[in-house]
Tab-separated table of C-alpha atoms in Angstrom:
chain	number	residue	atom	x	y	z
A	1	ASN	CA	-105.336	-3.574	-27.215
A	2	SER	CA	-106.830	-2.859	-30.638
A	3	VAL	CA	-103.957	-0.472	-31.398
A	4	LYS	CA	-101.395	-3.128	-30.432
A	5	PHE	CA	-103.133	-5.700	-32.622
A	6	GLN	CA	-103.162	-3.347	-35.592
A	7	LEU	CA	-99.442	-2.622	-35.201
A	8	ASP	CA	-98.600	-6.335	-35.140
A	9	GLU	CA	-100.800	-6.951	-38.179
A	10	ARG	CA	-99.197	-4.099	-40.118
A	11	ASN	CA	-95.673	-5.307	-39.369
A	12	ALA	CA	-96.579	-8.746	-40.681
A	13	GLU	CA	-98.054	-7.310	-43.867
A	14	GLU	CA	-94.912	-5.293	-44.721
A	15	ASP	CA	-92.930	-8.349	-45.798
A	16	LYS	CA	-95.621	-9.294	-48.359
A	17	THR	CA	-95.362	-6.009	-50.264
A	18	VAL	CA	-94.118	-6.400	-53.843
A	19	PRO	CA	-91.170	-4.016	-54.345
A	20	THR	CA	-91.078	-1.445	-57.153
A	21	LYS	CA	-87.865	0.156	-58.382
A	22	ILE	CA	-86.993	3.606	-59.666
A	23	THR	CA	-83.699	5.026	-60.918
A	24	ALA	CA	-82.021	7.807	-58.965
A	25	LEU	CA	-81.848	11.120	-60.817
A	26	TRP	CA	-78.074	11.326	-60.358
A	27	GLY	CA	-75.811	8.295	-60.540
A	28	GLY	CA	-78.344	5.892	-62.023
A	29	LYS	CA	-78.575	3.825	-58.843
A	30	LYS	CA	-81.711	1.717	-58.396
A	31	VAL	CA	-83.988	2.618	-55.459
A	32	GLU	CA	-86.543	0.107	-54.262
A	33	LEU	CA	-89.994	1.304	-53.224
A	34	ARG	CA	-92.107	-0.527	-50.669
A	35	GLU	CA	-95.291	0.186	-48.745
A	36	THR	CA	-95.492	0.194	-44.967
A	37	GLN	CA	-98.523	-0.346	-42.798
A	38	ARG	CA	-96.903	1.386	-39.850
A	39	ALA	CA	-98.244	4.725	-38.680
A	40	VAL	CA	-95.886	7.486	-39.813
A	41	THR	CA	-96.188	11.224	-39.180
A	42	PRO	CA	-94.215	14.141	-40.664
A	43	PHE	CA	-95.015	16.262	-37.581
A	44	GLY	CA	-93.417	14.286	-34.780
A	45	GLY	CA	-91.872	17.482	-33.407
A	46	LEU	CA	-95.328	18.721	-32.421
A	47	VAL	CA	-95.125	16.544	-29.300
A	48	VAL	CA	-93.111	19.355	-27.661
A	49	PHE	CA	-95.966	21.772	-28.354
A	50	PHE	CA	-98.504	19.236	-27.033
A	51	GLU	CA	-96.606	19.024	-23.762
A	52	PHE	CA	-96.572	22.829	-23.550
A	53	LEU	CA	-100.366	22.914	-24.005
A	54	ARG	CA	-100.774	20.346	-21.242
A	55	GLN	CA	-98.440	22.297	-18.966
A	56	VAL	CA	-100.421	25.551	-19.234
A	57	GLY	CA	-103.805	23.859	-18.820
A	58	TYR	CA	-105.008	24.407	-22.374
A	59	VAL	CA	-107.627	21.630	-22.425
A	60	GLU	CA	-109.247	22.751	-19.174
A	61	ALA	CA	-109.304	26.385	-20.325
A	62	VAL	CA	-110.949	25.595	-23.677
A	63	LYS	CA	-113.554	23.322	-22.106
A	64	GLN	CA	-114.407	25.895	-19.446
A	65	CYS	CA	-114.729	28.772	-21.916
A	66	LEU	CA	-116.674	26.972	-24.647
A	67	PRO	CA	-120.147	28.573	-24.847
A	68	PHE	CA	-121.953	25.383	-25.891
A	69	ARG	CA	-121.987	21.635	-25.319
A	70	LEU	CA	-122.926	18.833	-27.713
A	71	THR	CA	-125.278	16.200	-26.324
A	72	SER	CA	-125.219	13.615	-29.123
A	73	PRO	CA	-123.337	10.452	-28.066
A	74	ASN	CA	-121.704	10.313	-31.511
A	75	ALA	CA	-120.576	13.965	-31.524
A	76	LEU	CA	-116.904	14.795	-31.230
A	77	ASP	CA	-115.866	16.841	-28.218
A	78	PRO	CA	-115.943	20.488	-29.500
A	79	ALA	CA	-112.722	21.181	-27.563
A	80	GLN	CA	-111.016	18.451	-29.614
A	81	THR	CA	-112.519	19.830	-32.840
A	82	PHE	CA	-111.261	23.318	-31.990
A	83	THR	CA	-107.788	21.918	-31.242
A	84	ALA	CA	-107.803	20.020	-34.532
A	85	PHE	CA	-108.373	23.302	-36.367
A	86	LEU	CA	-105.437	24.970	-34.583
A	87	LEU	CA	-103.155	22.035	-35.355
A	88	SER	CA	-104.218	22.001	-39.006
A	89	VAL	CA	-103.289	25.679	-39.306
A	90	LEU	CA	-100.027	25.022	-37.500
A	91	ALA	CA	-99.242	22.190	-39.933
A	92	GLY	CA	-99.718	24.539	-42.900
A	93	ALA	CA	-103.408	24.267	-43.840
A	94	ARG	CA	-104.750	27.266	-45.773
A	95	ARG	CA	-108.298	26.001	-46.272
A	96	PHE	CA	-110.704	23.943	-44.179
A	97	ALA	CA	-110.330	21.181	-46.760
A	98	HIS	CA	-106.592	21.026	-46.041
A	99	ALA	CA	-107.327	19.661	-42.553
A	100	SER	CA	-107.730	16.249	-44.189
A	101	MET	CA	-103.930	15.939	-44.327
A	102	LEU	CA	-103.952	15.358	-40.548
A	103	ARG	CA	-107.042	13.174	-40.589
A	104	ALA	CA	-105.011	10.204	-41.868
A	105	ASP	CA	-102.133	10.864	-39.447
A	106	THR	CA	-102.910	8.126	-36.912
A	107	ALA	CA	-99.491	8.475	-35.251
A	108	LEU	CA	-100.277	12.093	-34.421
A	109	HIS	CA	-103.746	11.089	-33.186
A	110	GLN	CA	-102.110	8.700	-30.700
A	111	ALA	CA	-99.797	11.452	-29.443
A	112	LEU	CA	-102.840	13.693	-28.999
A	113	GLY	CA	-104.965	11.015	-27.413
A	114	MET	CA	-107.761	11.672	-29.935
A	115	PRO	CA	-109.393	8.452	-31.197
A	116	ARG	CA	-111.191	10.366	-33.979
A	117	PHE	CA	-110.036	13.361	-35.967
A	118	PRO	CA	-112.725	15.718	-37.301
A	119	SER	CA	-113.412	16.224	-40.991
A	120	ASP	CA	-113.323	19.637	-42.627
A	121	ASP	CA	-117.135	19.756	-42.498
A	122	THR	CA	-117.021	19.199	-38.740
A	123	LEU	CA	-114.582	22.103	-38.402
A	124	ARG	CA	-116.848	24.392	-40.427
A	125	ASN	CA	-119.908	23.376	-38.432
A	126	LEU	CA	-118.112	24.194	-35.179
A	127	PHE	CA	-117.486	27.795	-36.220
A	128	LYS	CA	-120.991	28.145	-37.640
A	129	ARG	CA	-122.273	27.751	-34.080
A	130	PHE	CA	-120.604	31.017	-33.071
A	131	GLY	CA	-122.648	34.198	-32.941
A	132	GLN	CA	-121.537	37.552	-31.587
A	133	GLY	CA	-122.232	36.591	-27.956
A	134	GLN	CA	-120.469	33.241	-28.234
A	135	CYS	CA	-117.386	34.883	-29.791
A	136	GLN	CA	-117.225	37.424	-26.984
A	137	GLN	CA	-117.636	34.835	-24.231
A	138	PHE	CA	-115.251	32.228	-25.623
A	139	PHE	CA	-112.347	34.402	-26.694
A	140	SER	CA	-112.526	36.840	-23.764
A	141	GLY	CA	-112.160	33.887	-21.412
A	142	LEU	CA	-109.215	32.462	-23.340
A	143	TRP	CA	-107.492	35.850	-23.538
A	144	ASN	CA	-107.829	36.272	-19.754
A	145	TRP	CA	-106.263	32.821	-19.405
A	146	GLN	CA	-103.333	33.830	-21.636
A	147	LEU	CA	-102.836	37.300	-20.155
A	148	ALA	CA	-102.524	35.812	-16.671
A	149	ARG	CA	-99.122	34.430	-17.768
A	150	LEU	CA	-97.897	37.481	-19.694
A	151	PRO	CA	-94.596	38.759	-18.222
A	152	GLU	CA	-94.738	42.078	-16.395
A	153	ARG	CA	-92.734	45.051	-17.622
A	154	ALA	CA	-91.782	47.846	-15.248
A	155	ALA	CA	-91.887	50.417	-18.049
A	156	GLY	CA	-95.160	49.082	-19.468
A	157	TYR	CA	-96.010	47.839	-22.951
A	158	SER	CA	-96.164	49.694	-26.256
A	159	LEU	CA	-99.618	49.174	-27.766
A	160	ASP	CA	-99.582	49.298	-31.578
A	161	LEU	CA	-102.741	49.686	-33.649
A	162	ASP	CA	-103.101	48.722	-37.295
A	163	SER	CA	-105.600	47.390	-39.797
A	164	THR	CA	-105.245	45.137	-42.822
A	165	VAL	CA	-107.312	43.873	-45.738
A	166	PHE	CA	-108.523	40.315	-46.300
A	167	GLU	CA	-109.608	39.952	-49.935
A	168	ARG	CA	-112.714	37.853	-50.553
A	169	TYR	CA	-113.941	36.081	-53.671
A	170	GLY	CA	-117.565	35.433	-52.854
A	171	ARG	CA	-120.677	36.949	-51.305
A	172	GLN	CA	-119.846	36.333	-47.662
A	173	GLN	CA	-121.431	38.495	-44.976
A	174	GLY	CA	-119.439	41.682	-44.497
A	175	ALA	CA	-117.380	41.165	-47.675
A	176	LEU	CA	-117.922	44.646	-49.146
A	177	ARG	CA	-116.023	47.064	-51.325
A	178	GLY	CA	-113.791	49.440	-49.478
A	179	PRO	CA	-110.162	50.540	-49.174
A	180	ASN	CA	-108.068	47.853	-50.883
A	181	PRO	CA	-104.525	48.927	-51.808
A	182	ARG	CA	-103.794	45.841	-53.945
A	183	LYS	CA	-107.053	45.144	-55.780
A	184	HIS	CA	-109.265	48.188	-56.028
A	185	GLY	CA	-112.954	47.364	-55.926
A	186	ARG	CA	-112.445	43.803	-54.703
A	187	PRO	CA	-114.827	42.851	-51.819
A	188	SER	CA	-112.949	42.353	-48.573
A	189	HIS	CA	-112.982	42.294	-44.792
A	190	HIS	CA	-111.048	44.973	-42.924
A	191	PRO	CA	-109.718	43.576	-39.579
A	192	LEU	CA	-108.423	45.759	-36.762
A	193	LEU	CA	-105.536	44.580	-34.558
A	194	ALA	CA	-103.836	45.670	-31.338
A	195	VAL	CA	-100.387	44.279	-30.453
A	196	LEU	CA	-98.300	44.515	-27.287
A	197	ALA	CA	-95.063	45.143	-29.144
A	198	GLU	CA	-92.422	43.999	-26.674
A	199	GLU	CA	-93.863	40.471	-26.330
A	200	ARG	CA	-95.423	40.288	-29.824
A	201	PHE	CA	-98.735	39.520	-28.135
A	202	LEU	CA	-101.983	40.092	-30.022
A	203	LEU	CA	-104.083	41.800	-27.372
A	204	HIS	CA	-107.267	42.078	-29.415
A	205	GLY	CA	-108.656	41.673	-32.903
A	206	TRP	CA	-111.869	42.583	-34.679
A	207	LEU	CA	-113.100	41.390	-38.056
A	208	ARG	CA	-114.897	44.314	-39.738
A	209	SER	CA	-116.832	44.829	-42.939
A	210	GLY	CA	-114.778	45.798	-45.958
A	211	ASN	CA	-116.384	49.234	-46.280
A	212	CYS	CA	-115.144	50.380	-42.845
A	213	GLY	CA	-112.670	53.229	-42.647
A	214	THR	CA	-109.439	52.535	-40.771
A	215	ALA	CA	-110.485	54.299	-37.555
A	216	ARG	CA	-114.112	53.212	-37.570
A	217	GLY	CA	-115.073	51.763	-34.183
A	218	VAL	CA	-111.532	52.155	-32.843
A	219	VAL	CA	-112.639	53.728	-29.541
A	220	GLU	CA	-114.971	50.824	-28.719
A	221	PHE	CA	-112.264	48.431	-29.886
A	222	LEU	CA	-109.757	50.016	-27.495
A	223	LYS	CA	-112.240	49.893	-24.633
A	224	GLU	CA	-112.508	46.135	-25.098
A	225	ALA	CA	-108.737	45.726	-25.494
A	226	LEU	CA	-107.908	47.740	-22.369
A	227	ALA	CA	-110.591	45.886	-20.402
A	228	LEU	CA	-108.813	42.618	-21.240
A	229	LEU	CA	-105.438	43.896	-20.004
A	230	PRO	CA	-104.906	43.114	-16.288
A	231	GLU	CA	-104.211	46.023	-13.932
A	232	ARG	CA	-100.655	44.855	-13.321
A	233	HIS	CA	-99.843	45.582	-16.973
A	234	ALA	CA	-99.507	49.240	-17.962
A	235	VAL	CA	-99.590	50.785	-21.433
A	236	ARG	CA	-96.468	52.879	-21.936
A	237	VAL	CA	-97.563	54.483	-25.208
A	238	LEU	CA	-100.036	53.874	-28.023
A	239	ARG	CA	-98.659	54.112	-31.570
A	240	ALA	CA	-100.687	54.295	-34.765
A	241	ASP	CA	-100.395	55.430	-38.374
A	242	SER	CA	-102.258	58.256	-40.108
A	243	GLY	CA	-105.386	56.150	-40.566
A	244	PHE	CA	-106.054	56.688	-36.842
A	245	PHE	CA	-105.529	60.476	-36.925
A	246	ASP	CA	-108.927	61.152	-35.411
A	247	GLN	CA	-110.152	63.636	-32.796
A	248	GLN	CA	-112.407	61.056	-31.161
A	249	LEU	CA	-109.530	58.621	-30.633
A	250	LEU	CA	-107.138	61.283	-29.352
A	251	GLY	CA	-109.769	62.623	-26.964
A	252	PHE	CA	-110.429	59.106	-25.624
A	253	LEU	CA	-106.714	58.493	-25.011
A	254	GLU	CA	-106.360	61.826	-23.216
A	255	GLN	CA	-109.412	61.044	-21.087
A	256	ARG	CA	-107.798	57.724	-20.087
A	257	GLU	CA	-104.474	59.552	-19.477
A	258	LEU	CA	-102.713	57.377	-22.045
A	259	ARG	CA	-99.722	58.631	-23.992
A	260	TYR	CA	-99.833	58.378	-27.768
A	261	ILE	CA	-97.814	58.942	-30.930
A	262	VAL	CA	-99.972	59.072	-34.050
A	263	VAL	CA	-98.865	59.977	-37.565
A	264	ALA	CA	-100.693	63.136	-38.641
A	265	ARG	CA	-102.628	63.151	-41.869
A	266	LEU	CA	-101.184	65.990	-43.967
A	267	THR	CA	-104.246	68.141	-44.476
A	268	ARG	CA	-104.049	71.576	-46.055
A	269	TRP	CA	-103.810	73.338	-42.667
A	270	LEU	CA	-101.039	71.068	-41.418
A	271	LYS	CA	-99.060	71.504	-44.618
A	272	ARG	CA	-99.337	75.271	-44.215
A	273	GLU	CA	-98.127	75.181	-40.604
A	274	ALA	CA	-95.219	72.862	-41.465
A	275	ALA	CA	-94.189	75.187	-44.323
A	276	ARG	CA	-94.297	78.216	-41.996
A	277	LEU	CA	-92.062	76.606	-39.386
A	278	THR	CA	-88.775	78.529	-39.139
A	279	THR	CA	-87.198	77.088	-35.987
A	280	TRP	CA	-85.378	73.874	-36.865
A	281	ARG	CA	-82.841	71.871	-34.888
A	282	ALA	CA	-80.467	69.858	-37.059
A	283	LEU	CA	-79.851	66.223	-36.089
A	284	ASP	CA	-77.266	65.681	-38.832
A	285	GLU	CA	-76.632	66.936	-42.344
A	286	HIS	CA	-79.854	65.366	-43.652
A	287	TYR	CA	-82.394	65.504	-40.808
A	288	ALA	CA	-83.850	68.312	-38.725
A	289	VAL	CA	-86.723	68.470	-36.228
A	290	GLY	CA	-89.229	71.088	-35.174
A	291	GLU	CA	-92.556	71.340	-33.403
A	292	PHE	CA	-95.651	73.506	-33.020
A	293	ASP	CA	-99.030	73.512	-31.284
A	294	LEU	CA	-102.209	73.700	-33.336
A	295	GLN	CA	-105.932	73.253	-32.815
A	296	LEU	CA	-107.498	71.892	-35.985
A	297	TYR	CA	-111.089	72.524	-37.035
A	298	GLY	CA	-113.473	70.367	-34.994
A	299	TRP	CA	-110.919	69.692	-32.265
A	300	ASP	CA	-111.642	70.537	-28.639
A	301	ARG	CA	-108.098	71.666	-27.819
A	302	PRO	CA	-104.690	72.456	-29.373
A	303	ARG	CA	-102.237	69.576	-29.562
A	304	ARG	CA	-98.504	69.170	-29.993
A	305	PHE	CA	-97.169	68.337	-33.465
A	306	VAL	CA	-93.619	67.081	-34.056
A	307	VAL	CA	-92.118	67.586	-37.530
A	308	ILE	CA	-89.273	65.562	-39.047
A	309	ARG	CA	-87.672	67.204	-42.082
A	310	GLU	CA	-85.469	65.117	-44.377
A	311	GLN	CA	-83.382	66.426	-47.224
A	312	LEU	CA	-84.028	64.771	-50.592
A	313	ARG	CA	-81.118	62.650	-51.821
A	314	ALA	CA	-80.575	60.899	-55.119
A	315	GLU	CA	-78.994	57.829	-53.550
A	316	ARG	CA	-81.756	57.164	-51.011
A	317	ALA	CA	-85.544	57.169	-51.155
A	318	SER	CA	-86.981	59.567	-48.573
A	319	LEU	CA	-90.037	58.911	-46.443
A	320	GLY	CA	-92.645	61.563	-45.828
A	321	ARG	CA	-94.378	64.013	-48.136
A	322	THR	CA	-93.016	66.875	-50.188
A	323	LEU	CA	-94.439	70.397	-49.811
A	324	LEU	CA	-94.663	72.746	-52.774
A	325	ASP	CA	-93.691	75.696	-50.569
A	326	VAL	CA	-90.489	73.997	-49.335
A	327	PRO	CA	-88.756	72.225	-52.240
A	328	GLY	CA	-85.885	69.827	-51.617
A	329	TYR	CA	-87.278	68.281	-48.425
A	330	THR	CA	-89.839	65.728	-47.275
A	331	PHE	CA	-91.837	66.084	-44.072
A	332	ARG	CA	-93.323	63.676	-41.530
A	333	LEU	CA	-95.663	64.913	-38.804
A	334	PHE	CA	-96.690	63.266	-35.540
A	335	VAL	CA	-99.318	64.358	-33.057
A	336	THR	CA	-98.365	63.370	-29.518
A	337	ASN	CA	-98.729	64.075	-25.830
A	338	VAL	CA	-95.436	62.377	-24.945
A	339	PRO	CA	-93.212	64.981	-23.178
A	340	THR	CA	-89.904	63.999	-24.783
A	341	SER	CA	-87.739	65.507	-27.504
A	342	PRO	CA	-88.896	65.301	-31.135
A	343	GLU	CA	-86.128	62.896	-32.109
A	344	GLU	CA	-87.033	60.528	-29.253
A	345	ILE	CA	-90.659	60.526	-30.388
A	346	TRP	CA	-89.531	59.766	-33.944
A	347	ARG	CA	-87.286	56.899	-32.811
A	348	ASP	CA	-90.027	55.504	-30.594
A	349	TYR	CA	-92.554	55.481	-33.415
A	350	ASN	CA	-90.117	53.809	-35.807
A	351	HIS	CA	-90.260	50.645	-33.643
A	352	ARG	CA	-93.916	50.348	-34.637
A	353	ALA	CA	-92.760	49.099	-38.067
A	354	ASP	CA	-92.471	45.626	-36.505
A	355	MET	CA	-96.285	45.553	-36.469
A	356	GLU	CA	-96.174	44.887	-40.209
A	357	ASN	CA	-94.235	41.689	-39.502
A	358	ARG	CA	-97.014	40.452	-37.215
A	359	ILE	CA	-99.595	41.015	-39.951
A	360	ALA	CA	-97.377	39.275	-42.519
A	361	GLU	CA	-96.935	36.274	-40.194
A	362	LEU	CA	-100.686	36.006	-39.648
A	363	LYS	CA	-101.338	36.066	-43.384
A	364	HIS	CA	-98.431	34.136	-44.852
A	365	ASP	CA	-97.568	31.685	-42.024
A	366	LEU	CA	-100.968	31.026	-40.429
A	367	ALA	CA	-103.351	31.843	-43.316
A	368	ALA	CA	-105.508	34.181	-41.219
A	369	ASP	CA	-106.997	35.686	-44.399
A	370	ASP	CA	-107.900	32.354	-46.037
A	371	PHE	CA	-110.401	30.777	-43.631
A	372	CYS	CA	-113.701	32.325	-44.621
A	373	LEU	CA	-117.293	31.144	-44.129
A	374	GLN	CA	-120.602	32.550	-45.295
A	375	GLU	CA	-121.593	33.762	-41.810
A	376	PHE	CA	-119.719	36.819	-40.526
A	377	PHE	CA	-119.262	35.706	-36.917
A	378	ALA	CA	-118.243	32.205	-38.011
A	379	THR	CA	-115.435	33.825	-39.996
A	380	GLU	CA	-114.550	36.034	-37.028
A	381	ALA	CA	-114.382	32.968	-34.759
A	382	ALA	CA	-111.911	31.310	-37.145
A	383	PHE	CA	-109.913	34.566	-37.385
A	384	ARG	CA	-109.669	35.013	-33.628
A	385	SER	CA	-108.753	31.332	-33.221
A	386	ILE	CA	-105.684	31.986	-35.358
A	387	LEU	CA	-104.838	35.022	-33.195
A	388	LEU	CA	-105.034	32.700	-30.185
A	389	LEU	CA	-102.695	30.222	-31.887
A	390	PHE	CA	-100.226	33.018	-32.650
A	391	ASN	CA	-100.115	33.977	-28.957
A	392	LEU	CA	-99.703	30.331	-27.918
A	393	LEU	CA	-96.698	30.021	-30.235
A	394	GLY	CA	-95.195	33.154	-28.701
A	395	GLU	CA	-95.634	31.789	-25.183
A	396	PHE	CA	-94.247	28.428	-26.306
A	397	GLN	CA	-91.047	30.197	-27.336
A	398	ARG	CA	-90.808	31.870	-23.922
A	399	ALA	CA	-91.485	28.586	-22.107
A	400	SER	CA	-88.929	26.614	-24.138
A	401	HIS	CA	-86.301	29.383	-23.764
A	402	LEU	CA	-85.702	29.881	-27.459
A	403	THR	CA	-83.185	32.704	-27.520
A	404	LEU	CA	-84.260	34.362	-30.780
A	405	TYR	CA	-87.821	34.989	-31.882
A	406	ARG	CA	-88.938	32.608	-34.631
A	407	ARG	CA	-91.909	33.302	-36.834
A	408	PRO	CA	-94.541	30.525	-37.047
A	409	ALA	CA	-93.296	29.179	-40.392
A	410	THR	CA	-89.763	28.909	-38.970
A	411	LEU	CA	-91.029	27.028	-35.906
A	412	ARG	CA	-92.919	24.693	-38.220
A	413	VAL	CA	-89.751	23.810	-40.150
A	414	GLN	CA	-87.150	23.860	-37.367
A	415	VAL	CA	-89.104	22.304	-34.473
A	416	PHE	CA	-92.445	20.779	-35.454
A	417	LEU	CA	-91.490	19.115	-38.742
A	418	CYS	CA	-89.898	15.767	-37.886
A	419	GLY	CA	-90.555	12.353	-39.403
A	420	ALA	CA	-91.683	9.913	-36.723
A	421	LEU	CA	-92.770	6.285	-36.607
A	422	LEU	CA	-95.330	4.879	-34.178
A	423	GLY	CA	-94.212	1.667	-32.563
A	424	ARG	CA	-94.548	-0.385	-29.409
A	425	ALA	CA	-92.259	-1.399	-26.559
A	426	GLY	CA	-93.974	-4.016	-24.467
A	427	ARG	CA	-97.331	-2.512	-23.574
A	428	ARG	CA	-96.236	1.042	-24.186
A	429	LEU	CA	-96.792	3.042	-27.353
A	430	VAL	CA	-93.578	4.677	-28.551
A	431	LEU	CA	-93.134	7.480	-31.067
A	432	HIS	CA	-89.708	7.194	-32.708
A	433	LEU	CA	-88.456	10.623	-33.853
A	434	SER	CA	-86.155	10.446	-36.861
A	435	VAL	CA	-82.520	11.320	-36.146
A	436	ALA	CA	-82.233	12.688	-39.689
A	437	TRP	CA	-84.686	15.448	-38.659
A	438	GLY	CA	-82.904	16.220	-35.409
A	439	GLY	CA	-84.796	13.542	-33.491
A	440	LEU	CA	-85.309	13.668	-29.757
A	441	HIS	CA	-81.809	15.011	-29.130
A	442	LYS	CA	-82.665	18.362	-30.750
A	443	ARG	CA	-86.028	18.697	-28.990
A	444	LYS	CA	-85.233	17.317	-25.547
A	445	PRO	CA	-83.823	20.634	-24.178
A	446	LEU	CA	-87.001	22.418	-25.322
A	447	LEU	CA	-89.145	19.724	-23.709
A	448	GLU	CA	-87.231	19.960	-20.428
A	449	ASN	CA	-87.688	23.742	-20.349
A	450	VAL	CA	-91.408	23.353	-21.042
A	451	LEU	CA	-91.738	20.862	-18.191
A	452	ARG	CA	-90.080	23.367	-15.829
A	453	TYR	CA	-92.330	26.211	-17.038
A	454	ILE	CA	-94.383	27.578	-14.136
A	455	ASN	CA	-97.396	29.801	-14.607
A	456	PRO	CA	-96.648	33.208	-13.017
A	457	THR	CA	-100.193	33.378	-11.621
A	458	SER	CA	-103.149	31.044	-11.429
A	459	PRO	CA	-105.500	31.715	-14.351
A	460	LYS	CA	-108.931	32.883	-13.268
A	461	LEU	CA	-111.511	31.651	-15.740
A	462	ASP	CA	-114.986	32.953	-15.084
A	463	PRO	CA	-116.486	33.768	-18.488
A	464	GLU	CA	-119.595	35.912	-18.447
A	465	PRO	CA	-122.839	34.199	-19.472
A	466	VAL	CA	-124.217	35.076	-22.876
A	467	THR	CA	-127.073	37.605	-22.602
């Protein structure tokens, strides 16, 4: 009733506003400016995403997995605070302070059913509650909930590994000097990511200190990632760049009977073997392939190496490394246990390049590298929340039957961004979507597909207690 009264009061106040005029930039036509007391939102298209979250049981999953409860009668529900953070990121926030742009959006609050929207301090305080155990409990439960609806693939999924650098400009925990290709010596965090390539699903993510090498902790990371993956999902092949060229990782994959394709780091011994190779099979006038078996120092067994040789050309930059003993060519080496031809291994690995797009989307579209707190595990909780949002957007596209994959920024502009006005029809609240932004007509097919979306299996949420 209070909302209805406020709407009536605002409509009455509109007519009392003194108009102000400006002159159009072209044509010189006068444009009158007035204020409105009505609730207006630029993100009316988010209602489709809200319905998707309701359809998959998002609220119940978050409440069940949350590792803590707030007992104060004035405290906001932490599930609502967590959701407010995700929506702020989805709307384009790049700092906690940017969440204030949704705090005044009362039309969006009505669509959410949230009477109060948290401040940026409330968002920070939520993540500050997370320690290592709380992160593990909360996000493992939510990943199990998401993976229960991941489509099955008869051939299995390609699991791509990569790391990236989050530059830091303070003295946050774990922000240390390490490998930084853009700003040498700048303190940073060094996250590790695993992606199921065919569905663009972020299977796991770790936030690590900036002084970590690329492959540091990768075996334990993979143990956690594979433990999350349900038995009905198989890993077809693991692909990684030369930063993961490590005996410990290769031995672990062989012990688990997992196939892998890893770029070999061109050490002195590998360069010598590649230069000695005499048996080449030409693929065309520029490319040739070869292979050899070699046991490097410190390895427990010989392994298969595939070599791709490319002829240097003036009109095209060549990948790979040049060898002094073989001028005129560049070489790329892969270590693998996949029993296919060298060219098939090369083509398979080349699909891993799409992993760079996932990292770019996390950084540029969802600001995964910008939300940083003093406490390490608070920052990791914010980081993994954005990974969760990324997966939700991917599933939203499957549920709404969008034919082509759209990166988060494209979804924001094409679907979620829509001017809308909160009104009333009798006793019902109505959100009027602007026709100029595509309105309901553009989003109704997506909404109908979301409403028909059926979970493939019932999610089993039984998070382990924190020890």
